[in-house]
CSV table of C-alpha atoms and ligand atoms in Angstrom, one decimal:
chain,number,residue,atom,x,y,z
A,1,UNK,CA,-28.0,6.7,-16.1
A,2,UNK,CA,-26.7,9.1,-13.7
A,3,UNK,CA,-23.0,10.1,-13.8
A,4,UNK,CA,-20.4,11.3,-11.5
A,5,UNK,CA,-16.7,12.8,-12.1
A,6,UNK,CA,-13.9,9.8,-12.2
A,7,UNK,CA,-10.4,9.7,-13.4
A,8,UNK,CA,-10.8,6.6,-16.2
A,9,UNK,CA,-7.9,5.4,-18.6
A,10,UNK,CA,-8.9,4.2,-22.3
A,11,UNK,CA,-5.4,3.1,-22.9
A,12,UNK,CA,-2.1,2.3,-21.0
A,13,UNK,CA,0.8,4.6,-21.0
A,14,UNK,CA,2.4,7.3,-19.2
A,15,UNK,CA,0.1,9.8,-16.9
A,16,UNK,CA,-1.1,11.9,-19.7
A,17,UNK,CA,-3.7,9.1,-20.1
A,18,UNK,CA,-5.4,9.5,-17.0
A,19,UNK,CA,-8.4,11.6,-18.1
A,20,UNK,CA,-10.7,13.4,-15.6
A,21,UNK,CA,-14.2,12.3,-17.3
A,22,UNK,CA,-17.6,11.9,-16.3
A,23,UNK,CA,-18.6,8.5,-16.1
A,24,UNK,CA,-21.8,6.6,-15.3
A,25,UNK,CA,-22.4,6.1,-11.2
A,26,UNK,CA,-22.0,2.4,-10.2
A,27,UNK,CA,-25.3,0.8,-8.1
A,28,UNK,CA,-24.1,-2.0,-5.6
A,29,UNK,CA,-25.0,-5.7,-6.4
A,30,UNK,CA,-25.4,-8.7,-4.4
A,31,UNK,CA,-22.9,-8.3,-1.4
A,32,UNK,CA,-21.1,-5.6,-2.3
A,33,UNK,CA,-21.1,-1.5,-0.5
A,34,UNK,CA,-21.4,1.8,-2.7
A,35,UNK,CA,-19.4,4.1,-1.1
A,36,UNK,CA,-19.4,8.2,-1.0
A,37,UNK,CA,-15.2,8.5,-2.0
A,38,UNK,CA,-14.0,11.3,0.5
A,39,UNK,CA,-10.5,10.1,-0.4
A,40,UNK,CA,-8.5,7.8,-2.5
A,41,UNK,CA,-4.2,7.1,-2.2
A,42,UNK,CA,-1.9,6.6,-5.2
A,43,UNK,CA,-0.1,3.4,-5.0
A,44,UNK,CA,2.8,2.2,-7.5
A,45,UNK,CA,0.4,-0.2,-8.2
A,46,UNK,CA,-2.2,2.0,-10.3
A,47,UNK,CA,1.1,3.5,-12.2
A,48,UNK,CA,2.2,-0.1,-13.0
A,49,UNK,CA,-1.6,-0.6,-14.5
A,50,UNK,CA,-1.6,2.4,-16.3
A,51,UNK,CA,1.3,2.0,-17.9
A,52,UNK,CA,0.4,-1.3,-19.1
A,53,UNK,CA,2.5,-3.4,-16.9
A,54,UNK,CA,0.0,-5.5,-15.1
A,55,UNK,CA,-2.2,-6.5,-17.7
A,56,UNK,CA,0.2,-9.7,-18.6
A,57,UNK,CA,-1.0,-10.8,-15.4
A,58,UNK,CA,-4.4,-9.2,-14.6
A,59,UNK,CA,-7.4,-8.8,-16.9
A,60,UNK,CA,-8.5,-5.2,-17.9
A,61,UNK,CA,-11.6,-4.0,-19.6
A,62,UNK,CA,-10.7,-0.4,-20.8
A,63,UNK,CA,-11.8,2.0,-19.8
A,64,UNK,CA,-10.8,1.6,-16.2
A,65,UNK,CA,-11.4,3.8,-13.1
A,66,UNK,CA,-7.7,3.3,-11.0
A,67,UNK,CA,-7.3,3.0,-7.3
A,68,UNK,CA,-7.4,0.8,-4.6
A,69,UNK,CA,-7.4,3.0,-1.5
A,70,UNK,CA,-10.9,4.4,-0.7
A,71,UNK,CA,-12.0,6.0,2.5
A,72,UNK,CA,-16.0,7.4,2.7
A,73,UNK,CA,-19.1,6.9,3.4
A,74,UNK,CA,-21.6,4.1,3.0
A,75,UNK,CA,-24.0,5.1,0.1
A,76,UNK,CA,-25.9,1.8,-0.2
A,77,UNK,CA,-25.6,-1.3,0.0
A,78,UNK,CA,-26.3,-4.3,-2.2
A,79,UNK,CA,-28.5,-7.4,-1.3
A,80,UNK,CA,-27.5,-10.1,1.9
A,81,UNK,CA,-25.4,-6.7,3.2
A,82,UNK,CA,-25.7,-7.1,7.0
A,83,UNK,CA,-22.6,-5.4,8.0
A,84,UNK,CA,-22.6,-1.6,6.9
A,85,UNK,CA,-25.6,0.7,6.5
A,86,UNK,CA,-26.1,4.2,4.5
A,87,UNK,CA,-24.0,6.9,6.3
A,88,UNK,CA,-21.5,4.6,8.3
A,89,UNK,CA,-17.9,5.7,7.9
A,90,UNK,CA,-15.5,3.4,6.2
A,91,UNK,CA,-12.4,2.1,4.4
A,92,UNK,CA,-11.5,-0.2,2.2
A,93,UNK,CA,-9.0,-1.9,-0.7
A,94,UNK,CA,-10.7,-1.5,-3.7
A,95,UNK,CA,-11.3,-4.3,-6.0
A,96,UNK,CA,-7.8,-5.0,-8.4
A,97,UNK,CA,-9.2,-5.4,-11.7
A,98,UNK,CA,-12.7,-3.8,-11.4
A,99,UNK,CA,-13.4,0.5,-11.2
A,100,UNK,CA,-11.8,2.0,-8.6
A,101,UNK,CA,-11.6,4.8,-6.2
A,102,UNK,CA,-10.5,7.7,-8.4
A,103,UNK,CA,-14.0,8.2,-8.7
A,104,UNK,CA,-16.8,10.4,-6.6
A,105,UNK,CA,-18.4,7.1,-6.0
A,106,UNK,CA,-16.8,3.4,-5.5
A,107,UNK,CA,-18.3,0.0,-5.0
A,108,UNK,CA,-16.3,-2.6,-3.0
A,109,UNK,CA,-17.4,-6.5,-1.7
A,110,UNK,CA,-18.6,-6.2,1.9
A,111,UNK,CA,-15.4,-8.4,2.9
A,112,UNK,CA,-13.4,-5.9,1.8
A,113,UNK,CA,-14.6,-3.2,3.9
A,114,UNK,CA,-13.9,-1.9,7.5
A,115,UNK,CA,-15.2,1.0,9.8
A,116,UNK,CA,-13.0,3.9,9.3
A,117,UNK,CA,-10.6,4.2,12.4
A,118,UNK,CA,-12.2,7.2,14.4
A,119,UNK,CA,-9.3,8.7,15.4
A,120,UNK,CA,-8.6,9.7,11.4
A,121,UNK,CA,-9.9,11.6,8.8
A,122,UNK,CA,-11.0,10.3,5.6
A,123,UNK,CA,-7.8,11.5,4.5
A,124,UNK,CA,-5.2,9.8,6.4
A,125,UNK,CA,-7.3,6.8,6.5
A,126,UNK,CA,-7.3,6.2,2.6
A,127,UNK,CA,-3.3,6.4,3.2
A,128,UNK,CA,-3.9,2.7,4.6
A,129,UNK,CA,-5.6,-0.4,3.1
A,130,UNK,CA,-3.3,-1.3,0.5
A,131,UNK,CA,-0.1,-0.8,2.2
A,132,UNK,CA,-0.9,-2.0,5.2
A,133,UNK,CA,-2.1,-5.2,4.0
A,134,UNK,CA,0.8,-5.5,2.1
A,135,UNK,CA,3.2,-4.7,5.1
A,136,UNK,CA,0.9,-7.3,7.1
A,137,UNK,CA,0.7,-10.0,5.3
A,138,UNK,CA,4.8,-10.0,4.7
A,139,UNK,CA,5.8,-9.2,8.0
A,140,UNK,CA,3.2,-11.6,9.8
A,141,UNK,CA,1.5,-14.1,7.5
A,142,UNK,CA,4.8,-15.1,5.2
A,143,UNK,CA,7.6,-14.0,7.9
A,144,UNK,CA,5.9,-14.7,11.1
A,145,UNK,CA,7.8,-12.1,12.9
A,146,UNK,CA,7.9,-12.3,15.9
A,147,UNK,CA,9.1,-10.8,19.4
A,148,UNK,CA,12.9,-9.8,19.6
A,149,UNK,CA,13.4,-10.9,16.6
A,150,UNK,CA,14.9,-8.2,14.4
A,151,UNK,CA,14.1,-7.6,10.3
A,152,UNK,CA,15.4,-4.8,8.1
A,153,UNK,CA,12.9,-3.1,6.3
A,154,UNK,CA,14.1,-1.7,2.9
A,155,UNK,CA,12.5,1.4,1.9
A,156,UNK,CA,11.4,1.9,5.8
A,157,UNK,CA,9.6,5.9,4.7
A,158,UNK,CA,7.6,4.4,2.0
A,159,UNK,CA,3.9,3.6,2.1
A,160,UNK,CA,4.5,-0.2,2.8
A,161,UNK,CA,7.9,0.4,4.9
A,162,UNK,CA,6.5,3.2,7.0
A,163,UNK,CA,3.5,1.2,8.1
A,164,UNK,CA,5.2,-1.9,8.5
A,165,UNK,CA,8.1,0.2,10.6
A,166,UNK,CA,5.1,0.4,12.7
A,167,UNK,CA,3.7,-3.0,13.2
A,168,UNK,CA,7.5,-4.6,13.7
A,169,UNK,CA,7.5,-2.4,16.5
A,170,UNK,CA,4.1,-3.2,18.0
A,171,UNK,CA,5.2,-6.7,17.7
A,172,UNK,CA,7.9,-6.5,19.7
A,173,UNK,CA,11.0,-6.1,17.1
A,174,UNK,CA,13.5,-4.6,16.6
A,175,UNK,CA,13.8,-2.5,13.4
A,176,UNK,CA,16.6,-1.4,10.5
A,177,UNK,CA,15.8,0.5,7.9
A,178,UNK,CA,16.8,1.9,4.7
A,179,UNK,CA,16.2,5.5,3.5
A,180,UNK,CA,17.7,8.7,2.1
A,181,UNK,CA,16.2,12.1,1.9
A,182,UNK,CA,13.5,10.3,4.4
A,183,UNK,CA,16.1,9.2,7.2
A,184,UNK,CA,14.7,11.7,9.4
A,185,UNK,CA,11.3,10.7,9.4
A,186,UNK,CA,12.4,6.6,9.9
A,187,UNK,CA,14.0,7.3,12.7
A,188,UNK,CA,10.6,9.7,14.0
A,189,UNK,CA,8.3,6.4,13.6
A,190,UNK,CA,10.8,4.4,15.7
A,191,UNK,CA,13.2,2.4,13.7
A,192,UNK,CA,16.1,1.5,16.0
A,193,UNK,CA,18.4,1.8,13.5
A,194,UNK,CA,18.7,4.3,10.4
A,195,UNK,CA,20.6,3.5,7.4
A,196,UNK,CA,21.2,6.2,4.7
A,197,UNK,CA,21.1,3.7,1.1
A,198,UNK,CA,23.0,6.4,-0.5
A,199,UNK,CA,26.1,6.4,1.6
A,200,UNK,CA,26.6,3.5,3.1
A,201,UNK,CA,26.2,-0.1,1.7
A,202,UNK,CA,23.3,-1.4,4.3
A,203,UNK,CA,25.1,-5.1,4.2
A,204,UNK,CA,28.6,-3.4,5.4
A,205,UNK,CA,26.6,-2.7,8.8
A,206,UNK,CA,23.9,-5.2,8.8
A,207,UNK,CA,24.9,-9.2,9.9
A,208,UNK,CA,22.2,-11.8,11.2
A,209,UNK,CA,19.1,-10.6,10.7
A,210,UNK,CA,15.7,-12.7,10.7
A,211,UNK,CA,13.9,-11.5,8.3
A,212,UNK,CA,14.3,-8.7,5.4
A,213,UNK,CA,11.6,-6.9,3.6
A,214,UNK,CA,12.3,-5.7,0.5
A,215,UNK,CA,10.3,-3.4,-1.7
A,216,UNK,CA,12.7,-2.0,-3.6
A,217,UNK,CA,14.2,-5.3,-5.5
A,218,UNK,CA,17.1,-5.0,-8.2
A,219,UNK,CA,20.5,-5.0,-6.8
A,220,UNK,CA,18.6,-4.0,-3.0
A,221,UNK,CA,17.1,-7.5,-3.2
A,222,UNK,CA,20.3,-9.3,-4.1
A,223,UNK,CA,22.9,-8.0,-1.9
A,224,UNK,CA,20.2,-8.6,1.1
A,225,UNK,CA,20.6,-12.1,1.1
A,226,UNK,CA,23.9,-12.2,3.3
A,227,UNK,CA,22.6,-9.8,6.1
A,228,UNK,CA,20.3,-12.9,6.7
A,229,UNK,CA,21.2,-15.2,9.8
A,230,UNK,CA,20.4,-19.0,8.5
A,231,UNK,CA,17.0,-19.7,8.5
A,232,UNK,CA,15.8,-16.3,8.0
A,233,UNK,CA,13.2,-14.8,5.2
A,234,UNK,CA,13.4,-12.5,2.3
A,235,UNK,CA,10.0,-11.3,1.7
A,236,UNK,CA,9.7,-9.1,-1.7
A,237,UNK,CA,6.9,-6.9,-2.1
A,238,UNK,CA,8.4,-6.1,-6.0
A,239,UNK,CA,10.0,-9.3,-7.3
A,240,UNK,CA,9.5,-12.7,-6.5
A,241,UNK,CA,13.0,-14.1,-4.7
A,242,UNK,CA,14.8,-17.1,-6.7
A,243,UNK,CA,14.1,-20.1,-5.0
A,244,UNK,CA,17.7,-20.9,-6.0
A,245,UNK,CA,19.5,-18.2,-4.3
A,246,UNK,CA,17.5,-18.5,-0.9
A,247,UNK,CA,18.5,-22.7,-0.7
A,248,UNK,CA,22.3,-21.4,-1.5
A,249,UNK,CA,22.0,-18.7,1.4
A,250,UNK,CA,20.4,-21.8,3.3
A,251,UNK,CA,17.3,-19.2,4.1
A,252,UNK,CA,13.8,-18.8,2.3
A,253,UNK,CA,12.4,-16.5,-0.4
A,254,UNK,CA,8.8,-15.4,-0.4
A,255,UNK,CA,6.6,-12.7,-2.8
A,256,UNK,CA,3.9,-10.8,-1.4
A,257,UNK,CA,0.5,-9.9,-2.5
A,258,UNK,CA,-2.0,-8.9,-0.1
A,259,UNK,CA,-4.3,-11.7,0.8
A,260,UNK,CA,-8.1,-11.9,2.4
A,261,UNK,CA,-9.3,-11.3,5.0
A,262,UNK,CA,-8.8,-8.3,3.9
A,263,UNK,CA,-12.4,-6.4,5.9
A,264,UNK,CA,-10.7,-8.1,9.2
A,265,UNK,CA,-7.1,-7.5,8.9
A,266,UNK,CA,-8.5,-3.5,8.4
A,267,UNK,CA,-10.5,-3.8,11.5
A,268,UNK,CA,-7.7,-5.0,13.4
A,269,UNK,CA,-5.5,-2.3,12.2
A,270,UNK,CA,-8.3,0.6,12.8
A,271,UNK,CA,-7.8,-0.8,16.6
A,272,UNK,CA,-4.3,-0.1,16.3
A,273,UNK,CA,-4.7,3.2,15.0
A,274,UNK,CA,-7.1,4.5,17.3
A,275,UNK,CA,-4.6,3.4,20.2
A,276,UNK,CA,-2.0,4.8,19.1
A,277,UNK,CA,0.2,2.2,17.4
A,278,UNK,CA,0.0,3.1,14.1
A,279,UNK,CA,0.3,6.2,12.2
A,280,UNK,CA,-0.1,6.8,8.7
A,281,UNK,CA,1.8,10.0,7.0
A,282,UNK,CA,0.5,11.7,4.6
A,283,UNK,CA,3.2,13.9,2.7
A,284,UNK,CA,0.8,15.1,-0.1
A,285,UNK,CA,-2.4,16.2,-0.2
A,286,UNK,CA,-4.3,16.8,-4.1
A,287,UNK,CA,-7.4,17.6,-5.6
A,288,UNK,CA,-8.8,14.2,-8.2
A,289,UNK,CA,-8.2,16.3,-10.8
A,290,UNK,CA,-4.5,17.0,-10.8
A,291,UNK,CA,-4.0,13.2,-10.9
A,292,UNK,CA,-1.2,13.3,-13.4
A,293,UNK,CA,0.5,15.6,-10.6
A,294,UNK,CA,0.4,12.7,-8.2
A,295,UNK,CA,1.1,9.8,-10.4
A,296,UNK,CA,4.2,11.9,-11.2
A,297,UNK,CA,5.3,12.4,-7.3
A,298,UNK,CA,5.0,8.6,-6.5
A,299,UNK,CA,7.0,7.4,-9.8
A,300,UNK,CA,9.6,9.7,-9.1
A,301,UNK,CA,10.4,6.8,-6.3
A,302,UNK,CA,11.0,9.3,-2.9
A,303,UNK,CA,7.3,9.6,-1.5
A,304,UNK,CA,7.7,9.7,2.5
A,305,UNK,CA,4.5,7.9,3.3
A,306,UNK,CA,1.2,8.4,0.9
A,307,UNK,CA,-0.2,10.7,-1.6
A,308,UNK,CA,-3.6,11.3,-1.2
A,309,UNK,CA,-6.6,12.8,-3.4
A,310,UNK,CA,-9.0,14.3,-2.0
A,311,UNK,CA,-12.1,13.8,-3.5
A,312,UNK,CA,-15.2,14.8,-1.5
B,1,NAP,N1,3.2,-7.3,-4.1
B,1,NAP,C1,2.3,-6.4,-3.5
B,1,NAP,O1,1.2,-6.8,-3.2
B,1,NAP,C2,2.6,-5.0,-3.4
B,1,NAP,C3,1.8,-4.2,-2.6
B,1,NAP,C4,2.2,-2.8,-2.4
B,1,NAP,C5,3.4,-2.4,-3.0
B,1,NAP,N2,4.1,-3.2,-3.8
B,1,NAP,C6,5.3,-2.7,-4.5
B,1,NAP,O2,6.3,-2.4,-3.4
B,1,NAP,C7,7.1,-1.3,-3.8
B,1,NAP,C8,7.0,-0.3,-2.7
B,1,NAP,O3,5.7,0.2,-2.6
B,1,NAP,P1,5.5,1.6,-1.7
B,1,NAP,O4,4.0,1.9,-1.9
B,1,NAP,O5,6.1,1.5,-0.4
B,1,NAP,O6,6.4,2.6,-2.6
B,1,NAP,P2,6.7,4.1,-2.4
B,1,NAP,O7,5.9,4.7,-1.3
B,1,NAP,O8,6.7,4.8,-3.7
B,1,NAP,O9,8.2,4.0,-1.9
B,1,NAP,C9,9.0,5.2,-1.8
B,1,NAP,C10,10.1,5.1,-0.8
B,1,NAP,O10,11.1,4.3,-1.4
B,1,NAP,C11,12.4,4.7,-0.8
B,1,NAP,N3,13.5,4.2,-1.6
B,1,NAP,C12,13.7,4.5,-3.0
B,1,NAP,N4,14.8,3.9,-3.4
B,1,NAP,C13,15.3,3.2,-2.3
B,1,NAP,C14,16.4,2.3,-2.1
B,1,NAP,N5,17.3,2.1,-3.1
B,1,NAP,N6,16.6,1.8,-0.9
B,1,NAP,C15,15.7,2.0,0.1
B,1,NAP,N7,14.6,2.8,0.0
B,1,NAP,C16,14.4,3.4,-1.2
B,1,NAP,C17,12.3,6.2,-0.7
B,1,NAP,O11,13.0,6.6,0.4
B,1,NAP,P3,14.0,8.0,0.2
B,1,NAP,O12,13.1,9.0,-0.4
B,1,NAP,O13,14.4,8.3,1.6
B,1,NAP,O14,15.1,7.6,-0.7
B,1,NAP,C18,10.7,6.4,-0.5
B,1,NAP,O15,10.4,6.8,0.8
B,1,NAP,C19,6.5,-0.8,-5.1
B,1,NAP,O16,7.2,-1.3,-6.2
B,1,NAP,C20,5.1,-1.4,-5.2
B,1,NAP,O17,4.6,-1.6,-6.5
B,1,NAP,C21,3.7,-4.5,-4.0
């Protein structure tokens, strides 16, 4: 069987268990796309697998290949395939619970894939799927934010806040958000209002907002509650809102997880890209060996943007 380099874990723990192996090359079946990795981000996500924290609610079969992020090129593709050929340039969210993109070579379902905005490299573009689903689906499938309304977006430099910084501007609202060694770069990607989390208690200075998007949780999550105008939406990208709380605040509460259709929602968001709308940063670029080295950066809890491994 022929075999290509991939970063696997055989158990769950801290980084030292991501091992840079080779491991057998993956064909594509029925509806799926083998793609050529050029380059794969690190999401909080694959540290919270490889430390074992998802699998109380996802099923694993050890060893794993991590990462959801994959940009590259179409290798092959699997039976009833209509929509990408060998050599077309795309990106994709990875599957959750199946091999990933740490890898030299990925396979993803067809829905799941998008052509590559052309205005990026395969670099910045693997900085997208995940979090820009994530930031879609909260601000505009659970919030339904809309023009002139205005939403504070905690952890605004982050991969999620950073993109969806981006897309409450391109629809129309206006935007507060939280950062600290980042507060710079929140106010570069247009929010209209920067607060520093470190200095100055964001709900002495925040009143009557519609929605808040929270992906940082904990004590962020409950003291953002009363910046909400009635009627408004928390929308938690890290822990799901009590019910409870939202009726007594006389708002609503909502968890994310980034839904289908997640091939369209990319295509849509490559159009934003390539006119201008949206820009992804990418404040770290590293080889797929030195994997540790990036799963250290992102759980140290300050990465402005995405880390990004370049594989190809
Ligand atoms: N439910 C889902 O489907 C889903 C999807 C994606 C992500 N997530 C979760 O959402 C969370 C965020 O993901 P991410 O990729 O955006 O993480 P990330 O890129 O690692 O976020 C880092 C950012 O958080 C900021 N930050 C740290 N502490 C903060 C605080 N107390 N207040 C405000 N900002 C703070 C930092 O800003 P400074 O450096 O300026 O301090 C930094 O820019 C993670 O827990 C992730 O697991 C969930």
């Amino acid at each position: 069987m022929p075999s290509m380099k991939a970063v696997r874990i055989h158990a769950y723990d801290g980084a030292d268990v991501l091992a840079y192996e080779d491991a057998p090359r993956p064909t594509a079946g029925d509806g799926e796309v083998l793609i050529r990795v050029h380059a794969a981000s690190v999401n909080p996500f694959d540290c919270a697998v490889r430390a074992g924290h998802m699998s109380a609610y996802l099923n694993y079969t050890l060893p794993v290949i991590l990462g959801v992020d994959v940009s590259g090129i179409v290798e092959e593709v699997g039976a009833g395939v209509t929509t990408f050929k060998r050599g077309d340039s795309v990106y994709a969210r990875g599957g959750v619970t199946r091999d990933g993109a740490y890898a030299q070579y990925a396979v993803v379902p067809a829905s799941d894939v998008a052509t590559k905005p052309k205005s990026l490299d395969h670099i910045h573009s693997a900085a997208i799927p995940h979090a820009v689903l994530t930031a879609w689906q909260a601000l505009f499938g659970l919030a339904n934010l809309t023009k002139g309304q205005t939403v504070l977006i905690h952890g605004a430099a982050g991969g999620v806040g950073h993109l969806a910084v981006q897309l409450a501007k391109w629809r129309g609202a206006k935007v507060i958000g939280t950062a600290s060694r980042n507060l710079d770069f929140v106010r570069g990607i247009g929010v209209d209002e920067a607060i520093d989390y470190s200095t100055t208690p964001f709900e002495n200075v925040v009143s009557n907002v519609d929605v808040v998007l929270d992906t940082v949780g904990g004590d962020t999550q409950q003291r953002s509650w009363q910046v909400l105008k009635p009627g408004g939406i928390l929308v938690s990208t890290i822990q799901a809102p009590s019910e409870e709380t939202a009726k007594a605040h006389g708002v609503r509460g909502a968890f994310v997880f980034s839904a289908p259709p997640i091939g369209e929602t990319l295509t849509e968001v490559a159009g934003l890209v390539d006119s201008g709308q949206i820009k992804p940063e990418v404040s770290a670029v590293l080889p797929l060996q030195e994997i540790r080295k990036a799963h250290q950066m992102v759980e140290a809890g300050h990465t402005r943007g995405k880390i990004v491994l370049q594989v190809a």
